[in-house]
CSV table of C-alpha atoms in Angstrom, one decimal:
chain,number,residue,atom,x,y,z
A,307,UNK,CA,-8.0,8.4,7.7
A,308,UNK,CA,-8.1,11.5,10.3
A,309,UNK,CA,-10.6,12.3,13.1
A,310,UNK,CA,-9.4,15.0,15.3
A,311,UNK,CA,-11.0,14.7,18.9
A,312,UNK,CA,-10.4,16.9,22.3
A,313,UNK,CA,-11.3,16.4,25.9
A,314,UNK,CA,-11.0,18.3,28.7
A,315,UNK,CA,-8.7,17.8,31.7
A,316,UNK,CA,-8.6,19.0,35.2
A,317,UNK,CA,-5.2,20.2,34.7
A,318,UNK,CA,-2.5,20.0,32.7
A,319,UNK,CA,-0.1,18.0,34.9
A,320,UNK,CA,-1.4,14.5,34.2
A,321,UNK,CA,-1.2,15.7,30.7
A,322,UNK,CA,1.9,13.2,29.6
A,323,UNK,CA,0.0,9.8,30.7
A,324,UNK,CA,-1.9,10.6,27.7
A,325,UNK,CA,0.0,10.8,25.3
A,326,UNK,CA,0.5,8.7,22.3
A,327,UNK,CA,1.5,5.8,23.2
A,328,UNK,CA,-0.7,5.6,26.4
A,329,UNK,CA,-3.8,6.2,24.0
A,330,UNK,CA,-3.1,3.8,22.3
A,331,UNK,CA,-2.3,1.1,24.2
A,332,UNK,CA,-5.8,1.9,26.0
A,333,UNK,CA,-7.4,1.4,22.1
A,334,UNK,CA,-5.5,-2.4,22.5
A,335,UNK,CA,-7.9,-2.8,25.1
A,336,UNK,CA,-11.3,-2.0,23.2
A,337,UNK,CA,-12.9,-3.5,20.4
A,338,UNK,CA,-11.4,-0.9,18.0
A,339,UNK,CA,-8.4,-2.0,18.7
A,340,UNK,CA,-7.2,-2.4,14.8
A,341,UNK,CA,-9.8,0.8,13.9
A,342,UNK,CA,-8.4,3.1,15.1
A,343,UNK,CA,-4.6,5.0,15.9
A,344,UNK,CA,-3.7,7.9,17.5
A,345,UNK,CA,-1.2,10.1,15.6
A,346,UNK,CA,-0.8,12.9,17.7
A,347,UNK,CA,-2.0,14.4,21.0
A,348,UNK,CA,-1.3,17.8,23.0
A,349,UNK,CA,-2.8,20.3,24.9
A,350,UNK,CA,-4.4,23.4,23.0
A,351,UNK,CA,-6.7,26.1,24.5
A,352,UNK,CA,-9.8,25.2,26.3
A,353,UNK,CA,-11.7,27.6,24.2
A,354,UNK,CA,-10.8,25.0,20.9
A,355,UNK,CA,-13.2,22.6,19.6
A,356,UNK,CA,-12.8,19.8,17.2
A,357,UNK,CA,-15.7,19.7,15.4
A,358,UNK,CA,-16.8,23.9,15.6
A,359,UNK,CA,-13.3,25.3,15.5
A,360,UNK,CA,-12.6,23.5,12.1
A,361,UNK,CA,-12.7,26.0,9.3
A,362,UNK,CA,-12.3,23.2,6.1
A,363,UNK,CA,-12.6,19.6,5.9
A,364,UNK,CA,-10.9,17.2,2.7
A,365,UNK,CA,-12.7,14.2,1.8
A,366,UNK,CA,-11.8,11.4,-1.1
A,367,UNK,CA,-13.6,9.3,-2.7
A,368,UNK,CA,-12.0,6.2,-4.0
A,369,UNK,CA,-13.5,4.6,-7.0
A,370,UNK,CA,-11.6,1.0,-8.4
A,371,UNK,CA,-12.7,-0.5,-11.6
A,372,UNK,CA,-12.4,-4.1,-11.9
A,373,UNK,CA,-13.1,-5.7,-15.1
A,374,UNK,CA,-15.9,-8.5,-14.8
A,375,UNK,CA,-14.2,-11.0,-16.6
A,376,UNK,CA,-12.1,-11.2,-13.4
A,377,UNK,CA,-15.0,-12.9,-11.9
A,378,UNK,CA,-13.1,-16.5,-12.4
A,379,UNK,CA,-10.3,-16.1,-10.2
A,380,UNK,CA,-9.9,-17.9,-7.3
A,381,UNK,CA,-11.5,-15.3,-5.0
A,382,UNK,CA,-14.6,-15.4,-6.9
A,383,UNK,CA,-17.1,-16.6,-4.1
A,384,UNK,CA,-15.1,-15.6,-1.1
A,385,UNK,CA,-17.3,-13.7,1.9
A,386,UNK,CA,-17.6,-10.6,0.7
A,387,UNK,CA,-16.1,-11.2,-3.1
A,388,UNK,CA,-20.2,-12.5,-4.5
A,389,UNK,CA,-19.1,-10.6,-7.3
A,390,UNK,CA,-15.8,-9.6,-9.1
A,391,UNK,CA,-14.1,-6.9,-7.1
A,392,UNK,CA,-10.3,-6.6,-6.4
A,393,UNK,CA,-9.5,-9.0,-3.3
A,394,UNK,CA,-7.5,-6.3,-1.4
A,395,UNK,CA,-9.5,-3.2,-2.7
A,396,UNK,CA,-13.4,-4.5,-2.2
A,397,UNK,CA,-13.7,-3.3,1.8
A,398,UNK,CA,-11.6,0.3,1.1
A,399,UNK,CA,-13.3,1.5,-2.3
A,400,UNK,CA,-16.3,1.7,-4.3
A,401,UNK,CA,-15.3,-1.4,-7.2
A,402,UNK,CA,-17.0,-1.4,-10.0
A,403,UNK,CA,-17.5,-4.3,-12.5
A,404,UNK,CA,-17.0,-2.8,-15.7
A,405,UNK,CA,-14.8,-3.8,-18.8
A,406,UNK,CA,-15.5,-0.2,-19.8
A,407,UNK,CA,-13.1,2.7,-17.9
A,408,UNK,CA,-15.1,5.5,-16.1
A,409,UNK,CA,-14.8,9.1,-18.9
A,410,UNK,CA,-12.5,10.7,-16.3
A,411,UNK,CA,-12.9,13.7,-18.5
A,412,UNK,CA,-16.5,14.0,-18.1
A,413,UNK,CA,-16.5,13.8,-14.5
A,414,UNK,CA,-14.3,16.2,-14.5
A,415,UNK,CA,-16.5,18.6,-16.6
A,416,UNK,CA,-19.7,18.0,-14.2
A,417,UNK,CA,-17.5,18.4,-11.1
A,418,UNK,CA,-16.8,21.7,-11.5
A,419,UNK,CA,-20.4,22.3,-11.6
A,420,UNK,CA,-20.2,21.9,-7.6
A,421,UNK,CA,-17.3,24.1,-6.7
A,422,UNK,CA,-19.0,27.4,-5.6
A,423,UNK,CA,-21.9,28.3,-2.9
A,424,UNK,CA,-25.3,25.9,-3.6
A,425,UNK,CA,-28.4,24.9,-2.1
A,426,UNK,CA,-27.3,21.8,-1.9
A,427,UNK,CA,-30.8,20.1,-1.3
A,428,UNK,CA,-30.5,17.5,-4.5
A,429,UNK,CA,-27.5,16.0,-2.2
A,430,UNK,CA,-28.9,15.9,1.3
A,431,UNK,CA,-30.0,13.3,3.0
A,432,UNK,CA,-33.7,13.1,4.2
A,433,UNK,CA,-32.3,12.8,7.8
A,434,UNK,CA,-30.0,15.7,7.4
A,435,UNK,CA,-30.5,17.9,10.4
A,436,UNK,CA,-28.2,20.9,9.4
A,437,UNK,CA,-30.4,24.0,9.6
A,438,UNK,CA,-29.4,25.2,5.9
A,439,UNK,CA,-28.6,23.2,2.9
A,440,UNK,CA,-26.3,26.3,1.1
A,441,UNK,CA,-22.8,25.1,1.0
A,442,UNK,CA,-19.9,26.4,-0.5
A,443,UNK,CA,-17.3,24.0,-2.2
A,444,UNK,CA,-14.4,25.3,-2.7
A,445,UNK,CA,-12.5,22.8,-4.7
A,446,UNK,CA,-13.3,19.6,-6.4
A,447,UNK,CA,-10.5,17.5,-8.1
A,448,UNK,CA,-11.3,13.9,-9.9
A,449,UNK,CA,-7.7,12.3,-11.1
A,450,UNK,CA,-7.2,8.7,-11.6
A,451,UNK,CA,-4.1,6.7,-10.1
A,452,UNK,CA,-2.9,3.6,-11.9
A,453,UNK,CA,-2.2,0.9,-9.4
A,454,UNK,CA,-0.3,-1.8,-10.0
A,455,UNK,CA,-2.2,-5.2,-9.3
A,456,UNK,CA,-1.2,-7.5,-6.5
A,457,UNK,CA,0.2,-10.6,-7.7
A,458,UNK,CA,-0.7,-14.4,-5.7
A,459,UNK,CA,1.7,-17.4,-7.2
A,460,UNK,CA,1.0,-18.0,-10.7
A,461,UNK,CA,-1.6,-15.1,-11.0
A,462,UNK,CA,-1.2,-11.3,-11.7
A,463,UNK,CA,-3.9,-9.1,-12.0
A,464,UNK,CA,-3.0,-6.0,-14.6
A,465,UNK,CA,-2.7,-2.8,-13.4
A,466,UNK,CA,-6.3,-0.8,-12.9
A,467,UNK,CA,-6.7,2.5,-12.6
A,468,UNK,CA,-7.6,4.3,-9.5
A,469,UNK,CA,-10.3,7.1,-9.3
A,470,UNK,CA,-10.4,9.7,-6.2
A,471,UNK,CA,-12.7,12.2,-6.3
A,472,UNK,CA,-11.2,15.0,-3.9
A,473,UNK,CA,-13.8,17.7,-2.6
A,474,UNK,CA,-13.1,20.8,0.0
A,475,UNK,CA,-15.6,22.9,2.0
A,476,UNK,CA,-16.0,24.5,5.5
A,477,UNK,CA,-18.7,22.0,6.4
A,478,UNK,CA,-20.7,19.1,4.4
A,479,UNK,CA,-24.6,17.9,4.8
A,480,UNK,CA,-25.1,14.6,5.8
A,481,UNK,CA,-24.1,12.1,2.7
A,482,UNK,CA,-23.8,15.1,0.6
A,483,UNK,CA,-20.1,14.0,-0.4
A,484,UNK,CA,-20.9,10.1,-1.1
A,485,UNK,CA,-24.5,11.7,-3.1
A,486,UNK,CA,-21.8,13.6,-5.3
A,487,UNK,CA,-19.7,10.8,-5.6
A,488,UNK,CA,-22.5,8.7,-7.1
A,489,UNK,CA,-23.8,11.8,-9.7
A,490,UNK,CA,-20.0,11.4,-10.9
A,491,UNK,CA,-19.8,8.3,-11.1
A,492,UNK,CA,-23.0,8.4,-13.2
A,493,UNK,CA,-21.9,10.8,-15.4
A,494,UNK,CA,-18.6,8.7,-15.8
A,495,UNK,CA,-21.0,5.7,-16.7
A,496,UNK,CA,-22.6,8.1,-19.2
A,497,UNK,CA,-26.0,7.8,-17.6
A,498,UNK,CA,-26.1,11.6,-17.0
A,499,UNK,CA,-24.3,14.3,-19.0
A,500,UNK,CA,-22.5,16.5,-17.3
A,501,UNK,CA,-24.4,19.8,-18.5
A,502,UNK,CA,-27.2,18.2,-16.6
A,503,UNK,CA,-25.6,18.9,-13.4
A,504,UNK,CA,-26.7,22.7,-12.8
A,505,UNK,CA,-30.2,21.9,-13.2
A,506,UNK,CA,-30.0,18.1,-10.8
A,507,UNK,CA,-28.6,21.2,-8.3
A,508,UNK,CA,-30.8,23.7,-9.2
A,509,UNK,CA,-34.0,21.2,-8.7
A,510,UNK,CA,-33.1,20.9,-5.0
A,511,UNK,CA,-34.9,18.1,-5.1
A,512,UNK,CA,-33.5,14.9,-4.1
A,513,UNK,CA,-35.0,12.3,-6.3
A,514,UNK,CA,-33.9,14.3,-9.4
A,515,UNK,CA,-30.1,13.4,-8.6
A,516,UNK,CA,-28.6,10.1,-8.5
A,517,UNK,CA,-28.4,7.1,-5.9
A,518,UNK,CA,-25.5,7.4,-3.0
A,519,UNK,CA,-22.2,6.2,-3.9
A,520,UNK,CA,-21.6,3.4,-1.0
A,521,UNK,CA,-19.7,4.2,2.6
A,522,UNK,CA,-17.1,2.2,2.3
A,523,UNK,CA,-14.7,4.6,-0.6
A,524,UNK,CA,-15.3,7.6,1.4
A,525,UNK,CA,-12.0,9.1,4.3
A,526,UNK,CA,-11.8,12.2,5.6
A,527,UNK,CA,-8.2,12.8,5.0
A,528,UNK,CA,-7.9,16.7,6.3
A,529,UNK,CA,-9.5,19.1,9.0
A,530,UNK,CA,-7.9,22.3,8.8
A,531,UNK,CA,-7.9,25.1,11.7
A,532,UNK,CA,-7.0,28.6,12.1
A,533,UNK,CA,-3.3,29.1,13.0
A,534,UNK,CA,-4.1,30.8,16.2
A,535,UNK,CA,-6.4,27.5,17.1
A,536,UNK,CA,-3.4,25.3,16.5
A,537,UNK,CA,-1.1,26.8,19.3
A,538,UNK,CA,0.2,24.4,21.1
A,539,UNK,CA,-0.8,21.2,18.6
């Protein structure tokens, strides 16, 4: 949902031509016209770097528990809907086909083990190029949001709980958030006990941790900067 980027100009004089409206008008002419919108643009000091000046990032992972008996809905069999999935959420969240809700309390208990500074090798992608696997997670929250089900004519889907995993750190290893989300879902399903998480972290072995959650449930929601770096933003 939120990405920050920066680029250089030879002078500030043409800056007005690069305001939000102009940037979005240009994007309409590209293949990204439906995927990307610029929300804000401003001049910053030339020492500012969108990636390296960041002092924190927040990601949210979205999960949707969808009862399998709804596979007989009119949308079953549509492209991308070979399994029972909520029509609007399937491309935007990890839709779990299950009559049993995730054990959110167990996920919250497990999530507390990730907070703090750890060697996250067990939750690091094989192709990660970070110099060190040590990262500090400053907060991790697992919440349940009641979502009203959409209605299509005579067909009304019941409200189904959305589970969100919100995690903050200065920086993350490649695929770290998805790997943590996958582990928390395994806890929520009861296949991994919350008390096993510290041992998985200490093992520093990716094969000891559950599979990664799919990419389409992951969202970057906030990027944090020092106040002095935001002058002009």
